[in-house]
Short mmCIF file of C-alpha atoms in Angstrom, two decimals:
data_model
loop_
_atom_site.label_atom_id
_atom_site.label_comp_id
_atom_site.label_asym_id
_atom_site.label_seq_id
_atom_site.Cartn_x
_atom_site.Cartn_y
_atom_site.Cartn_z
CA UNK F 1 36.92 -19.06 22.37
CA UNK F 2 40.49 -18.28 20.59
CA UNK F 3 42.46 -16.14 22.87
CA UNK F 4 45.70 -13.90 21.84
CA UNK F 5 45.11 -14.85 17.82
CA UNK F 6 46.64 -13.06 15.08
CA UNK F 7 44.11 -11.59 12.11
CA UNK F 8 44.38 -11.61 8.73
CA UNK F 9 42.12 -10.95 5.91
CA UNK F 10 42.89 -10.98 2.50
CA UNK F 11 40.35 -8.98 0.04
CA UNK F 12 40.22 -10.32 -3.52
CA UNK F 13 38.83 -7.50 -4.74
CA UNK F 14 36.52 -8.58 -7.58
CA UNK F 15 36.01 -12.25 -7.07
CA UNK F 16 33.59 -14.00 -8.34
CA UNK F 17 32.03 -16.72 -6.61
CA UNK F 18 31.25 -19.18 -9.80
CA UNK F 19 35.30 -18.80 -10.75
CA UNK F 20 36.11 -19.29 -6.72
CA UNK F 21 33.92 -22.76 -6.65
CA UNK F 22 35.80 -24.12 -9.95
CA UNK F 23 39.44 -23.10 -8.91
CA UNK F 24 41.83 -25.30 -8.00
CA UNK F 25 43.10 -23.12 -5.57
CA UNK F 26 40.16 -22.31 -3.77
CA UNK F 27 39.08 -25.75 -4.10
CA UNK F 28 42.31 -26.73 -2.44
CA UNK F 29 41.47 -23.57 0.13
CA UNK F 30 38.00 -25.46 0.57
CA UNK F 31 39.94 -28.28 2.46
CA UNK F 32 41.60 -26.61 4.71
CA UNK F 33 38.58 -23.90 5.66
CA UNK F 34 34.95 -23.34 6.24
CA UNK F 35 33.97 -21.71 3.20
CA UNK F 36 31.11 -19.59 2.85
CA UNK F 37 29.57 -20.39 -0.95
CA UNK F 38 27.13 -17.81 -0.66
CA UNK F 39 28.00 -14.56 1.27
CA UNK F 40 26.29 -11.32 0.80
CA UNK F 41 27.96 -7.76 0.19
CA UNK F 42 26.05 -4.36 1.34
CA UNK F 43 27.16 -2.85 -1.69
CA UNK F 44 28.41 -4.14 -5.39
CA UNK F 45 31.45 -2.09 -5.15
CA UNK F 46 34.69 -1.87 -2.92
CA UNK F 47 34.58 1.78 -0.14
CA UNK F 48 30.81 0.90 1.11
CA UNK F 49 31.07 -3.19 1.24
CA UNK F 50 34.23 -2.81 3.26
CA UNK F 51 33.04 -0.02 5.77
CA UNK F 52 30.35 -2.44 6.31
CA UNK F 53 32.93 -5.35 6.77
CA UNK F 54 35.17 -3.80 9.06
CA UNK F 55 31.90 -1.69 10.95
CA UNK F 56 29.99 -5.10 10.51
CA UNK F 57 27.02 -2.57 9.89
CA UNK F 58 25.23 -1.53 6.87
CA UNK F 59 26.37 1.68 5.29
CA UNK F 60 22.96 3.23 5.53
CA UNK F 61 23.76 3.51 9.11
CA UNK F 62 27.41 3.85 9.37
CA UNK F 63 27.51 6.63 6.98
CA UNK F 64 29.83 4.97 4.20
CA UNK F 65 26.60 3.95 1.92
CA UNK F 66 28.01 5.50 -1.42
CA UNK F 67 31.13 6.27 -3.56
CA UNK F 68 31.19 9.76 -2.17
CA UNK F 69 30.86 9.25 1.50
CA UNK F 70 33.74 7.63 2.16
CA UNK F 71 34.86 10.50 4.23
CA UNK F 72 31.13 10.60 5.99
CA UNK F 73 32.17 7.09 7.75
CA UNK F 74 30.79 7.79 11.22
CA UNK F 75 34.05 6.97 13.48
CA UNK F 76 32.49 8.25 16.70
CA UNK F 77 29.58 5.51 16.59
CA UNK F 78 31.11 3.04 15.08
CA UNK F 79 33.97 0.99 16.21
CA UNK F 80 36.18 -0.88 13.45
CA UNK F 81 37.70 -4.28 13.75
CA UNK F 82 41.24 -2.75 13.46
CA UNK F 83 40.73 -0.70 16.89
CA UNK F 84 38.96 -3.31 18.53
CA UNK F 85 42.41 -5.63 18.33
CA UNK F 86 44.53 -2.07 18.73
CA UNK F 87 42.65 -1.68 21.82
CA UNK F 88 44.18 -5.35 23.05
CA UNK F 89 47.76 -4.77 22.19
CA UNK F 90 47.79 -5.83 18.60
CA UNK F 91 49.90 -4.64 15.76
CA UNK F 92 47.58 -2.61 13.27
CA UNK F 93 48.82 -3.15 9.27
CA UNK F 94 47.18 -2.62 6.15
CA UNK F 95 47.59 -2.46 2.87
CA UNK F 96 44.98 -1.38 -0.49
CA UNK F 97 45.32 0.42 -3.90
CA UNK F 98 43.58 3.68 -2.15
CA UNK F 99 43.26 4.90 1.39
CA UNK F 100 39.85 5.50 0.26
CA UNK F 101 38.01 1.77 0.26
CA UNK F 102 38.67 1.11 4.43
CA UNK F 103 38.20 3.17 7.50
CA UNK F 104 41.83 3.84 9.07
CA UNK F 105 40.95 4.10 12.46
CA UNK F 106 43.34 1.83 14.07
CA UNK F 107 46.14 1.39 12.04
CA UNK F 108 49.64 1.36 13.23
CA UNK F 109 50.89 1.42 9.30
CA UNK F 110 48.55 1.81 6.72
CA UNK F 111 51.07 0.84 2.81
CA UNK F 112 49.47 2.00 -0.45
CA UNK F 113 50.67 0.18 -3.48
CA UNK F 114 50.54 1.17 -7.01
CA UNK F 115 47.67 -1.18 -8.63
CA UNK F 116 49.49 -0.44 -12.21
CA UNK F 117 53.73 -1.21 -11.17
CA UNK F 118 53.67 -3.36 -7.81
CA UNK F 119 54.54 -6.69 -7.59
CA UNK F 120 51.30 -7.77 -5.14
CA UNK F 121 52.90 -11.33 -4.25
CA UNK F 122 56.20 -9.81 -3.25
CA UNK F 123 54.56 -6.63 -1.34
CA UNK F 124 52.18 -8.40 0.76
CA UNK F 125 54.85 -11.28 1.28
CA UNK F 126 57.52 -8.63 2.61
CA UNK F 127 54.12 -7.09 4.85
CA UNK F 128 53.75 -10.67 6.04
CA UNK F 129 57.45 -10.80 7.35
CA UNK F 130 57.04 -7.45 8.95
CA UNK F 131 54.12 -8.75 11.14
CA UNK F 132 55.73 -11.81 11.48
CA UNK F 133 58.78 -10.51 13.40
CA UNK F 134 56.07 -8.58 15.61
CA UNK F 135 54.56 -11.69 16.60
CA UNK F 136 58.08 -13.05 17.08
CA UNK F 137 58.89 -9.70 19.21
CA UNK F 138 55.49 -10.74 21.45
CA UNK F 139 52.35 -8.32 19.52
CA UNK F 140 49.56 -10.12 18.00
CA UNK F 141 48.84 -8.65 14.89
CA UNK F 142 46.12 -7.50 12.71
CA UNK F 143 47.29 -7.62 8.96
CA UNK F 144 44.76 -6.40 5.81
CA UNK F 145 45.94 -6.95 2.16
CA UNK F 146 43.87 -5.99 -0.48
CA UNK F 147 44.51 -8.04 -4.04
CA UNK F 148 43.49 -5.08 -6.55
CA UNK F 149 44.97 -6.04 -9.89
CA UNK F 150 41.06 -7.75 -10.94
CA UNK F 151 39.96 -4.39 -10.20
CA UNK F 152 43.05 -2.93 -12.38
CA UNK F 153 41.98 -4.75 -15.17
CA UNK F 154 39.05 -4.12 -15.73
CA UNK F 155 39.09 -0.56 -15.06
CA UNK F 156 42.15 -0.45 -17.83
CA UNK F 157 40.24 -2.78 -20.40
CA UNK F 158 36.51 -2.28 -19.67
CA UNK F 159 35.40 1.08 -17.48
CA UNK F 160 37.82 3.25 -19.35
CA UNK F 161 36.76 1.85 -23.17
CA UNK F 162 32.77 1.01 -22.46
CA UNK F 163 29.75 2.60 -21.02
CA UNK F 164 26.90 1.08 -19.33
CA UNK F 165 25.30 0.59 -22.91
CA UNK F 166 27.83 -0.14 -24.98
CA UNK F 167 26.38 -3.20 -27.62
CA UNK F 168 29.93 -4.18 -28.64
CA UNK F 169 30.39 -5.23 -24.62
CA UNK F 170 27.61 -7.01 -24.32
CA UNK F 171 26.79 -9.03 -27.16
CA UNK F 172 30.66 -9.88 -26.69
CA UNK F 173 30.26 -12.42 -23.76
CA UNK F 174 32.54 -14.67 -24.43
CA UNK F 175 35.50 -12.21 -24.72
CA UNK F 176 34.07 -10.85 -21.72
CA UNK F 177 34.53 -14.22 -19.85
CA UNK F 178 37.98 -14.85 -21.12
CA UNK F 179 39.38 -11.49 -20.17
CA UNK F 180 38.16 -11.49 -16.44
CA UNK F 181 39.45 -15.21 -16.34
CA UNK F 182 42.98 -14.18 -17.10
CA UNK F 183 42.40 -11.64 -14.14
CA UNK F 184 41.10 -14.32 -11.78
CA UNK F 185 43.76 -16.58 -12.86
CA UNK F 186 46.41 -14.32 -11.88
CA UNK F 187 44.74 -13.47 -8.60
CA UNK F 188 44.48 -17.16 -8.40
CA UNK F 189 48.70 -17.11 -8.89
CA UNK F 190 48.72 -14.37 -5.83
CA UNK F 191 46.82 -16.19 -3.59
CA UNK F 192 48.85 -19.77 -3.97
CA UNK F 193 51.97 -17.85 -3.13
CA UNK F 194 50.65 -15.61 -0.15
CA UNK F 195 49.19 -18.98 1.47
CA UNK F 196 52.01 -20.53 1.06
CA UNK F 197 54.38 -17.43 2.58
CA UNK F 198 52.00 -17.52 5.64
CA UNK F 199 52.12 -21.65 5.69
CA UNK F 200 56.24 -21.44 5.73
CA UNK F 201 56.49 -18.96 7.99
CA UNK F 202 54.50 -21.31 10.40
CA UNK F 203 51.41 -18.52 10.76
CA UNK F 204 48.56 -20.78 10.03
CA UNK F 205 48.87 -22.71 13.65
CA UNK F 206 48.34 -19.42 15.71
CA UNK F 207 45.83 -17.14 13.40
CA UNK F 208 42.32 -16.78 11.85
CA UNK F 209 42.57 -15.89 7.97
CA UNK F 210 39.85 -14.90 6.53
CA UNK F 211 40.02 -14.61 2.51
CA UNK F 212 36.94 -13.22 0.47
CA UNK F 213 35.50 -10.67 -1.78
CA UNK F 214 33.90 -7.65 -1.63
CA UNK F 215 31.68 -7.63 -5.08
CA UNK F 216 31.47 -9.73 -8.60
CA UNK F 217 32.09 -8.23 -11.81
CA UNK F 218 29.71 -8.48 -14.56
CA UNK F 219 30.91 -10.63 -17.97
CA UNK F 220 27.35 -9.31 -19.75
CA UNK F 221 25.00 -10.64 -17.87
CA UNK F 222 22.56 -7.71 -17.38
CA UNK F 223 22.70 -4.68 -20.07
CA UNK F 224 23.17 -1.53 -18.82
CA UNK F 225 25.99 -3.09 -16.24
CA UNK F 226 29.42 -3.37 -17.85
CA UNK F 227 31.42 -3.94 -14.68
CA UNK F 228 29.60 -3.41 -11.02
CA UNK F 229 28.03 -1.07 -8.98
CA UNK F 230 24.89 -0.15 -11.13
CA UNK F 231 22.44 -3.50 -9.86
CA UNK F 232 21.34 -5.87 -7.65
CA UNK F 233 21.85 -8.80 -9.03
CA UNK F 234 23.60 -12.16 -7.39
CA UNK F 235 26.52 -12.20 -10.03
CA UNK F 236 28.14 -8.70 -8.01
CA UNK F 237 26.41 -8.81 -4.71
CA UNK F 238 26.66 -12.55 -4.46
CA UNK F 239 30.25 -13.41 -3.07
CA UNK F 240 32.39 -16.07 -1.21
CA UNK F 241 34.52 -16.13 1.99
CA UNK F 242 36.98 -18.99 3.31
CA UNK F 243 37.58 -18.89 7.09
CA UNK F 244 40.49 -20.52 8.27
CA UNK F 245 41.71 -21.93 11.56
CA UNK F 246 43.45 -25.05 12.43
CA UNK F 247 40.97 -26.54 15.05
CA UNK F 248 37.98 -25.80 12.40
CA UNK F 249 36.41 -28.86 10.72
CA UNK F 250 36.95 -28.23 7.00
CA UNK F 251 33.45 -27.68 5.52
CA UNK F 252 31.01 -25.85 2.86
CA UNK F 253 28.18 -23.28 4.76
CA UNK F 254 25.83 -22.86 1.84
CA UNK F 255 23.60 -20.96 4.30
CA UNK F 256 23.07 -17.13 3.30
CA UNK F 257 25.33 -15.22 5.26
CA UNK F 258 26.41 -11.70 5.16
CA UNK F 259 30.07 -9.89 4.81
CA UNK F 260 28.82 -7.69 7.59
CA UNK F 261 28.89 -11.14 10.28
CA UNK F 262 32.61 -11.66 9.55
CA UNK F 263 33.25 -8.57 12.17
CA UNK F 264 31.58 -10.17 15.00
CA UNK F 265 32.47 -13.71 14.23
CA UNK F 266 36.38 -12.96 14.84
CA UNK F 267 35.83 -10.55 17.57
CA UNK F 268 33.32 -13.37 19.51
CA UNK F 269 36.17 -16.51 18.25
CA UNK F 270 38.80 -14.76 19.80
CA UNK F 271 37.04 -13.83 22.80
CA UNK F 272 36.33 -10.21 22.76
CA UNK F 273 33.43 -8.24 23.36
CA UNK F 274 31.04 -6.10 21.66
CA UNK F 275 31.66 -2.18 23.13
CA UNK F 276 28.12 -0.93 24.06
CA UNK F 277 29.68 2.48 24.27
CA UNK F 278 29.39 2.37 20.36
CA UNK F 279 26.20 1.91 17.88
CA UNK F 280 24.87 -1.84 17.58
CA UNK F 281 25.98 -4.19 15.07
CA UNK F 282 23.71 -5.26 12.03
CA UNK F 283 25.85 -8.58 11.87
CA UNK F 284 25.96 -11.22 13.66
CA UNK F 285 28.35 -13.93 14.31
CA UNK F 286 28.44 -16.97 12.81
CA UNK F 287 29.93 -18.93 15.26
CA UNK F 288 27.37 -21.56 15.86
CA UNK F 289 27.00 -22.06 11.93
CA UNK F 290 30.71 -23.10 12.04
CA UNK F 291 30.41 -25.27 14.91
CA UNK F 292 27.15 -26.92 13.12
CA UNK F 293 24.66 -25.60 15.79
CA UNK F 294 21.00 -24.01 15.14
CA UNK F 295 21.36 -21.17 13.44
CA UNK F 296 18.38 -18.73 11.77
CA UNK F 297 19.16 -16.94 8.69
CA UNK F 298 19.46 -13.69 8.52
CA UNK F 299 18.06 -11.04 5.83
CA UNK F 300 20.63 -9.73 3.39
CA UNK F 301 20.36 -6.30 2.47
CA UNK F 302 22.04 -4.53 -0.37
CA UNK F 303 21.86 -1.00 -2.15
CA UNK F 304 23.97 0.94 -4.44
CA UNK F 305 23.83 3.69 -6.97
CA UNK F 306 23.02 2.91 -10.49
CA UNK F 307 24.67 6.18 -12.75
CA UNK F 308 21.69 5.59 -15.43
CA UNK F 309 22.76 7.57 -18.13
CA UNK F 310 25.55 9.97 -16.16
CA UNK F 311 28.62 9.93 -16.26
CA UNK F 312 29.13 9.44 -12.29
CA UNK F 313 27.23 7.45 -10.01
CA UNK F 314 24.77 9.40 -7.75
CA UNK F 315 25.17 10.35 -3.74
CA UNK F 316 22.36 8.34 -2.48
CA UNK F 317 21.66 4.72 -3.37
CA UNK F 318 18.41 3.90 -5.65
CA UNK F 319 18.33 0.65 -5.92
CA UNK F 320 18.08 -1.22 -2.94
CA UNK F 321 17.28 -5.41 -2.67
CA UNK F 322 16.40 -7.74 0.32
CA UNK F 323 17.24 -11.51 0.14
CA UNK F 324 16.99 -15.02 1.45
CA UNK F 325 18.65 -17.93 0.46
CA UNK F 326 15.26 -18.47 -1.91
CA UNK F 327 13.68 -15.43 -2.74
CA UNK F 328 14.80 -11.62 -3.53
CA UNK F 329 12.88 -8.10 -3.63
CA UNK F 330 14.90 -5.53 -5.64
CA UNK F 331 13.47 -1.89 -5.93
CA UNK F 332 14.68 0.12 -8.40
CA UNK F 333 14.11 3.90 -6.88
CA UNK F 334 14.87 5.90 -9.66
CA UNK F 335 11.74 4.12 -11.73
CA UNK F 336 9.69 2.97 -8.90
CA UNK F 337 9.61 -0.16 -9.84
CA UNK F 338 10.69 -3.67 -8.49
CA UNK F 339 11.64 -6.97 -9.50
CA UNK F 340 11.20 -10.50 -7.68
CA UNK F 341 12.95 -13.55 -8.21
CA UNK F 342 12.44 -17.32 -6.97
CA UNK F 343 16.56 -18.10 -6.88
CA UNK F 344 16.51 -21.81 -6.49
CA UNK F 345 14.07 -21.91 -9.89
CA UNK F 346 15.92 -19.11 -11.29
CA UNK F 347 19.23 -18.39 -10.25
CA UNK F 348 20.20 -15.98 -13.34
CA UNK F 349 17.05 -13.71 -12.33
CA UNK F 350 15.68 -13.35 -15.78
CA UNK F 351 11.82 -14.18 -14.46
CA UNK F 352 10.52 -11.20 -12.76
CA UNK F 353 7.74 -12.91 -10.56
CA UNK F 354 6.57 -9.50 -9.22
CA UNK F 355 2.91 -8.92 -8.99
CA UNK F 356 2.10 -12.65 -9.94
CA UNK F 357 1.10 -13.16 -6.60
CA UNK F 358 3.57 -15.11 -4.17
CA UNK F 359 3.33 -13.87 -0.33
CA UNK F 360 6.70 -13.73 -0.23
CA UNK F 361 6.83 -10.67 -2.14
CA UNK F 362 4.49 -8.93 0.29
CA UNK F 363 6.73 -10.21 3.57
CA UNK F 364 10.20 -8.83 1.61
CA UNK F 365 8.41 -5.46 0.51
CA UNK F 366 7.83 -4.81 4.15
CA UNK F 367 11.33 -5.96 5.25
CA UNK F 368 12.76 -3.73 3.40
CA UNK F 369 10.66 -0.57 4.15
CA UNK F 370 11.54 -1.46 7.74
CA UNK F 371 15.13 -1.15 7.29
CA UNK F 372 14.87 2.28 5.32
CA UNK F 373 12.49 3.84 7.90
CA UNK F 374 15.37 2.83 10.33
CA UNK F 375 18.12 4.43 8.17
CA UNK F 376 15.47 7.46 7.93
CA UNK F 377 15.30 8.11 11.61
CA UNK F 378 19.20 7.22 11.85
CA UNK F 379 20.07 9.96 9.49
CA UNK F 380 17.34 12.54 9.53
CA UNK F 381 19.11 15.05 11.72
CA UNK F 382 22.57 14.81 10.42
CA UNK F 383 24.12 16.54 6.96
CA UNK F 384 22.49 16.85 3.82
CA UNK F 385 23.42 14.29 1.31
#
């Protein structure tokens, strides 16, 4: 237990996990945190994987489970991870590209930035010297930065010039790979300078960072995806996370985690309790797992909206995945079909196994109707979609 801590978490919005694990400066980051190679998003795309985050519940229960429902987040049964530390005295800041992709609940100042004019590295350093003089003044703090220009570029250079079957994009791979990887390198530029802002303003001995992204971004991989939020597959929903505190060994967790276990991680390190006045968590901290002890892994769920042929993505998710560490189940809603894919053999999921027999695919197909019958009952007397 880590009493009176100060919070930070710093969203890379967009991050990939491959370009984390060959960067320098996440390398670097590696040795000096417990980094999480394979973490798990609820939802390929920012307002519903962040709900989830700060909820650390699924969106199919806390009412965030699409691009439209931001405003549907249910605040009454779900308490955030900014009001938890508000509750205990702590200075509330945050800062994102939209006051649409976190809930708000909380907040003592909540900056937006302009994704297309801000400096990000200057911003979030002068945000960092606000909380700073807080914690100098006596408050703990809670600060949330959100690193949007990946997300800026390839709105600017991909959404806005290609659809989700455009052949020029995706028989263009390798233009593909060099444009996000002069967005990552830049984030990478960001992050070296905001770590080091925290390290000289001597923040690092008294608070838990927690640095990570909410989705991938396709470079071709899949046609009829240009950017995110239309599959399943592990190159969006797959993601990383680097926790950070002093007395921490330094390790890799290659165990399957999800973003939704972050919540209740910090809230159990720094000693605080779950409210049982509110809804129960879907996450589950992973506490032990840093300290090396026994730890079961979880099922990762994930859904989102694939826009088919519109213009606009639809209200309700409809297609909808379950994984381990091994093995995932995706069903595809809007064709009734599904896929199934043995990751350790096949970690690009080009071999759909389903129907060829494995257990497995029996044991995930039930897993998964499980947790929509749940969402079912949890939503079945509230507003229409």
């Amino acid at each position: 237990m880590v009493l009176d801590k100060n919070v930070i978490i710093i969203l890379i919005d967009g991050g990939r996990v491959d370009r984390a694990m060959r960067s320098p400066i996440f390398t670097n980051l590696q040795t000096k945190s417990v980094f999480f190679s394979q973490t798990i998003t609820y939802a390929p795309y920012t307002n519903a994987a962040m709900h989830a985050l700060f909820s650390g519940c699924y969106g199919n229960r806390n009412g965030t489970y699409s691009y439209w429902h931001t405003y549907r987040f249910k605040k009454n049964k779900f308490k955030t991870i900014t009001e938890y530390l508000k509750d205990r005295g702590y200075f509330t800041c945050g800062d994102a590209h939209t006051k649409l992709i976190i809930p708000k609940q909380g907040f003592d100042e909540f900056h937006i930035h302009d994704e297309n004019k801000d400096d990000l590295s200057k911003h979030h350093s002068n945000l960092i010297d606000l909380v700073k003089t807080k914690n100098d003044q006596g408050s703990r703090f809670f600060l949330y930065l959100t690193y949007s220009n990946i997300h800026t570029g390839i709105k600017d250079e991909v959404l806005k010039i290609y659809n989700n079957f455009s052949e020029e994009y995706f028989q263009n791979k390798t233009i593909n790979e060099k444009r996000y990887d002069g967005f990552f390198s830049k984030a990478e530029n960001y992050l070296e300078i905001i770590l080091k802002k925290i390290q000289d303003l001597d923040l690092y001995k008294n608070s838990i960072i927690l640095i990570t992204s909410d989705h991938g971004i396709s470079i071709g991989e899949k046609y009829g995806e240009r950017a995110y939020g239309a599959f399943c597959y592990d190159y969006t929903i797959k993601t990383f996370a680097s926790y950070i505190y002093p007395e921490l060994k330094d390790k890799e967790i290659s165990n399957q985690v999800r973003l939704i276990d972050f919540m209740p991680t910090i809230l159990e390190h720094i000693g605080f309790e779950i409210d049982k006045k509110f809804e129960s968590l879907d996450g589950e901290s992973l506490l032990s797992l840093i300290e090396g002890k026994a730890f079961d892994e979880k099922l990762a769920y994930t859904e989102t909206g694939n826009p088919l042929d519109q213009s606009r993505p639809p209200k309700r998710p409809n297609v909808k995945s379950v994984r381990t560490s091994n093995w995932k189940l995706i069903f595809n809603e809007h064709n009734n079909t599904k896929e199934l894919y043995n990751l350790i053999q096949d970690p690009n999921e080009k071999n759909n196994l389903i129907g060829k027999g494995f257990d497995i695919e029996k044991s995930l197909w039930k897993k998964l109707m499980l947790i929509q019958k749940k969402h079912y009952i949890n939503t079945i007397s509230s507003h229409k979609y």
